[in-house]
Short mmCIF file of C-alpha atoms in Angstrom, two decimals:
data_model
loop_
_atom_site.label_atom_id
_atom_site.label_comp_id
_atom_site.label_asym_id
_atom_site.label_seq_id
_atom_site.Cartn_x
_atom_site.Cartn_y
_atom_site.Cartn_z
CA MET A 10 2.38 14.35 12.31
CA LYS A 11 4.45 17.49 12.39
CA ILE A 12 6.02 18.75 15.58
CA SER A 13 5.58 22.24 14.19
CA LEU A 14 1.99 22.12 15.57
CA PHE A 15 3.63 23.00 18.88
CA ASN A 16 5.06 26.10 17.13
CA ALA A 17 1.47 27.02 16.14
CA TYR A 18 0.33 26.67 19.76
CA PHE A 19 3.13 28.83 21.13
CA SER A 20 2.75 31.40 18.31
CA PHE A 21 -0.86 31.75 19.11
CA HIS A 22 -0.15 31.75 22.85
CA THR A 23 2.20 34.68 22.48
CA THR A 24 -0.21 36.60 20.17
CA GLN A 25 -3.21 37.82 22.16
CA VAL A 26 -6.56 37.20 20.54
CA ASP A 27 -9.74 38.00 22.35
CA ASN A 28 -12.07 35.01 22.71
CA PRO A 29 -10.31 32.35 20.53
CA GLU A 30 -13.26 30.10 21.23
CA ASN A 31 -15.31 32.33 18.93
CA TYR A 32 -13.10 31.05 16.13
CA ASN A 33 -13.42 27.42 17.39
CA PHE A 34 -9.82 27.58 18.32
CA ARG A 35 -8.98 26.03 21.69
CA PRO A 36 -5.15 26.07 22.09
CA LYS A 37 -5.25 24.44 25.48
CA GLU A 38 -7.28 21.54 24.25
CA MET A 39 -5.14 21.25 21.14
CA LEU A 40 -1.96 21.20 23.21
CA ARG A 41 -3.42 18.65 25.61
CA ASP A 42 -4.40 16.31 22.71
CA LEU A 43 -0.95 16.68 20.99
CA CYS A 44 0.86 16.05 24.29
CA ALA A 45 -1.31 12.88 24.87
CA ILE A 46 -0.49 11.71 21.32
CA PHE A 47 3.20 12.36 21.83
CA ALA A 48 3.09 10.62 25.25
CA SER A 49 1.37 7.58 23.78
CA PHE A 50 4.11 7.22 21.09
CA SER A 51 7.01 8.16 23.30
CA SER A 52 8.17 4.54 23.90
CA ALA A 53 8.10 3.64 20.18
CA HIS A 54 11.63 3.72 18.87
CA GLU A 55 10.51 4.50 15.33
CA PHE A 56 8.64 7.54 16.57
CA GLN A 57 11.72 8.78 18.48
CA VAL A 58 13.82 8.37 15.33
CA GLU A 59 11.30 10.08 13.09
CA CYS A 60 11.12 13.00 15.55
CA ALA A 61 14.91 13.29 15.47
CA LYS A 62 15.02 13.14 11.64
CA SER A 63 12.07 15.46 11.07
CA GLY A 64 13.89 18.75 11.31
CA TYR A 65 10.98 20.12 13.29
CA TYR A 66 12.09 18.91 16.67
CA ASN A 67 13.39 21.60 19.01
CA THR A 68 14.71 20.87 22.46
CA ASP A 69 13.83 24.31 23.91
CA LEU A 70 10.31 24.06 22.55
CA MET A 71 9.92 20.57 23.92
CA THR A 72 11.09 21.86 27.36
CA LYS A 73 8.56 24.71 27.15
CA SER A 74 5.86 22.22 26.11
CA VAL A 75 6.56 20.03 29.16
CA LYS A 76 6.55 23.08 31.50
CA THR A 77 3.29 24.38 29.98
CA CYS A 78 1.74 20.89 30.18
CA ARG A 79 2.62 20.70 33.84
CA LYS A 80 1.57 24.27 34.62
CA LEU A 81 -1.83 23.86 32.93
CA ASN A 82 -2.17 20.30 34.30
CA LEU A 83 -2.92 18.97 30.81
CA LEU A 84 -1.49 15.53 31.50
CA THR A 85 -1.15 13.70 34.69
CA GLY A 86 0.49 10.56 36.08
CA GLU A 87 1.98 8.10 33.65
CA SER A 88 0.99 10.16 30.61
CA MET A 89 2.89 13.17 31.90
CA GLU A 90 5.95 11.03 32.73
CA LEU A 91 5.97 9.51 29.24
CA PHE A 92 5.58 12.88 27.62
CA GLU A 93 8.40 14.27 29.74
CA SER A 94 10.63 11.30 28.84
CA LEU A 95 10.32 12.00 25.12
CA ALA A 96 12.90 14.81 25.07
CA GLU A 97 15.71 12.62 26.34
CA LYS A 98 14.63 9.70 24.02
CA VAL A 99 14.66 11.98 20.94
CA LYS A 100 18.07 13.35 22.03
CA THR A 101 19.47 9.80 22.14
CA ALA A 102 17.85 8.96 18.80
CA SER A 103 19.38 12.10 17.29
CA LYS A 104 22.81 10.84 18.15
CA HIS A 105 22.11 7.46 16.53
CA VAL A 106 20.65 9.13 13.44
CA GLY A 107 23.87 11.13 13.19
CA ASP A 108 25.90 7.93 13.54
CA ASP A 109 23.83 6.14 10.86
CA ASP A 110 24.20 9.15 8.53
CA ALA A 111 28.00 8.94 8.98
CA LEU A 112 27.83 5.18 8.43
CA VAL A 113 26.18 5.54 4.98
CA ALA A 114 27.92 8.71 3.87
CA ASP A 115 30.12 6.77 1.47
CA ALA A 116 27.53 4.23 0.37
CA PRO A 117 27.84 2.91 -3.20
CA ASP A 118 25.48 4.65 -5.64
CA GLU A 119 23.50 1.47 -6.21
CA PHE A 120 22.35 1.77 -2.52
CA LEU A 121 21.01 5.30 -3.05
CA ASP A 122 17.47 6.19 -3.98
CA PRO A 123 17.74 7.70 -7.56
CA LEU A 124 15.17 10.44 -6.73
CA MET A 125 16.05 11.37 -3.14
CA CYS A 126 19.75 10.47 -3.19
CA THR A 127 19.32 8.90 0.26
CA PHE A 128 20.35 5.47 1.48
CA MET A 129 17.47 3.05 0.65
CA LYS A 130 15.92 1.15 3.53
CA ASP A 131 13.63 -1.04 1.45
CA PRO A 132 14.69 -1.15 -2.24
CA VAL A 133 12.13 -2.17 -4.81
CA LEU A 134 12.26 -2.75 -8.55
CA LEU A 135 9.88 -0.82 -10.85
CA PRO A 136 9.08 -3.40 -13.56
CA THR A 137 8.01 -0.73 -16.08
CA SER A 138 11.43 0.97 -16.18
CA GLY A 139 13.77 -1.56 -14.44
CA THR A 140 14.75 1.15 -11.89
CA VAL A 141 15.43 0.32 -8.28
CA ILE A 142 14.09 2.90 -5.85
CA ASP A 143 13.20 3.04 -2.08
CA ARG A 144 9.73 1.71 -1.32
CA SER A 145 8.83 4.88 0.66
CA THR A 146 9.77 7.16 -2.20
CA ILE A 147 7.68 5.32 -4.86
CA MET A 148 4.76 4.82 -2.48
CA GLN A 149 4.65 8.59 -1.89
CA HIS A 150 4.97 9.25 -5.59
CA LEU A 151 2.17 6.74 -6.47
CA LEU A 152 -0.26 8.50 -4.02
CA ASN A 153 -0.12 11.50 -6.42
CA ASP A 154 0.60 9.99 -9.81
CA PRO A 155 0.09 6.33 -10.78
CA VAL A 156 2.91 6.22 -13.29
CA ASP A 157 6.58 5.23 -13.21
CA PRO A 158 8.44 8.47 -12.62
CA PHE A 159 11.26 7.32 -14.94
CA ASN A 160 9.27 6.58 -18.05
CA ARG A 161 5.70 7.70 -17.30
CA LYS A 162 4.21 4.22 -17.93
CA PRO A 163 1.26 3.20 -15.76
CA LEU A 164 2.40 1.68 -12.41
CA THR A 165 0.56 0.49 -9.38
CA VAL A 166 1.66 -0.51 -5.92
CA ASP A 167 1.00 -4.18 -6.54
CA MET A 168 3.32 -4.14 -9.52
CA ILE A 169 6.50 -3.16 -7.57
CA ILE A 170 8.89 -6.02 -6.79
CA PRO A 171 11.02 -6.26 -3.66
CA ALA A 172 14.71 -6.12 -4.54
CA THR A 173 15.64 -8.77 -1.99
CA GLU A 174 19.10 -9.49 -3.31
CA LEU A 175 20.06 -5.82 -3.28
CA LYS A 176 18.62 -5.42 0.19
CA GLU A 177 20.66 -8.35 1.47
CA LYS A 178 23.82 -6.86 -0.13
CA MET A 179 23.09 -3.54 1.54
CA GLU A 180 22.55 -5.17 4.92
CA ASN A 181 25.87 -7.07 4.59
CA TRP A 182 27.65 -3.81 3.58
CA LEU A 183 26.12 -2.03 6.63
CA GLU A 184 27.14 -4.85 8.94
CA GLU A 185 30.65 -4.70 7.66
CA LYS A 186 30.73 -0.96 8.20
CA ARG A 187 29.38 -1.33 11.75
CA SER A 188 31.93 -3.99 12.53
CA ALA A 189 34.75 -1.91 11.19
CA MET A 190 33.59 1.13 13.19
CA SER A 191 33.34 -0.83 16.41
CA THR A 192 36.77 -2.35 16.05
CA GLN A 193 38.16 1.14 15.50
CA GLY A 194 36.38 2.31 18.55
CA VAL A 195 34.28 4.91 16.71
#
């Protein structure tokens, strides 16, 4: 789900179109539905983190969304409170995302996804090439192309093998980094 859908609503809202219903476009209903979805996920930590990491989240736009939602009475009661609380939760998550990025900035190459050059969260082994890659990266790749991206041999999801030893090594390294940062008062 892209937060940029809020951009679409506000772009349309500022561009006057006569009878948007004629085009089956109901921006008020779309905004209500989006706000309800965001409200329902607002307490989920993973959702907060993904909003913070997405690059689409904009504090000003969120503030405008909350004001518009209140003004148009799109959400009420607990749903409105949950939606309104999301801005602060994402702000907090953004700080932690920044801290985590700093934490893994000097990670060993073996901990980095070979395609995305990002710190792996769930490393897996591709048996067809012997390459270790993050599960999310290879899952996305396999949705479009059922081959190993490193040697083009056929590869399916059920063939990938969790790299449990590497994951444990990565977790230990992260824990050491966190401990070192907390003792330094960072």
